[in-house]
Amino acid sequence: MATVAGTETVGHAGDSRFFEISALLMGLVLVAGFSLNLAMGRSTFASPVYVHAHGVIFFGWVVIYVLQTFLATRGPLALHRRLGWIAVGWVVAMIAAGLWVIVARTQSGLTPFFFQPQHFLIANPLALALFAALTTAAVARRRRTDWHRRLHLCAMAAILGPGFGRLIPMPLLIPWAFQIASALGLIFPLVGMMVDWRRTGRVHPAWLWGTGAIVGVMIATELLVYSPLGDAIFAWVTAGTPGANVAPLEFGPMPPMG
């Protein structure tokens, strides 16, 4: 995928097909996950306005990502370039909406029971920061299609956790539910590595940078969550709110069935 196209033309046809199929599958993971949650009654349209705003903005990105992938591989490239700069601004909106939901949920004491509240508060903003950093790197390399599309795919992989998390039995995966859901996103860049290896006999370095960043942030998250700094961040964010009465490093009780 190439969100902000440069001057370099698209690559090998098989390479392009991989990115098209990956974009569709990534979109399917997110749509299926959230649709399943709604169908099973685990989410509702009666949610607060900020939740709806977050959903519209993030699913807007999914549409942009898929559309831009096909515009990059099939054209017209002029439209791809124009939409690309809109996408850059869209990322800013995603960061703002994501932080709004994360902080509001934590302060209200309504984080999902299969996440530790402190882990939820710290891990999700770091995932958003990783997404923004990889997207920025992709834009910076927009004249190198090979780097550009791979870094964009890695950025998308970094935010697939919420989709996978709604498709797998998260309560049964405690205490590693968050980590497993996040790690599943690595399937896409790992397959990309295999595609490259079969086609060229080598793994493109963009995959190594992208997956390395994802794994690095996952490790940094664990170190920060269980540190005095993590404790201080949680106390500062929740001060004077219902969230301050929640044990930050304990999992919540499972909600009643039915």
mmCIF file of C-alpha atoms in Angstrom, residues 4 20 31 35 49 68 73 87 132 139 143 178 181 190 193:
data_model
loop_
_atom_site.group_PDB
_atom_site.id
_atom_site.type_symbol
_atom_site.label_atom_id
_atom_site.label_comp_id
_atom_site.label_asym_id
_atom_site.label_seq_id
_atom_site.Cartn_x
_atom_site.Cartn_y
_atom_site.Cartn_z
ATOM 1 C CA VAL A 4 1.203 9.188 -0.353
ATOM 2 C CA GLU A 20 -4.134 -5.980 -2.267
ATOM 3 C CA VAL A 31 -15.023 -5.527 10.295
ATOM 4 C CA SER A 35 -19.541 -6.986 13.783
ATOM 5 C CA VAL A 49 -20.657 9.791 21.622
ATOM 6 C CA GLN A 68 -5.288 3.556 -1.342
ATOM 7 C CA THR A 73 -1.538 -0.768 -7.689
ATOM 8 C CA ALA A 87 -4.903 10.298 5.015
ATOM 9 C CA ALA A 132 1.796 6.916 13.772
ATOM 10 C CA VAL A 139 5.251 8.780 4.091
ATOM 11 C CA ARG A 143 9.369 7.838 -3.361
ATOM 12 C CA PHE A 178 -3.677 -8.366 25.113
ATOM 13 C CA ALA A 181 -4.256 -10.295 20.205
ATOM 14 C CA LEU A 190 5.646 -12.364 8.367
ATOM 15 C CA MET A 193 8.664 -11.801 4.351
#
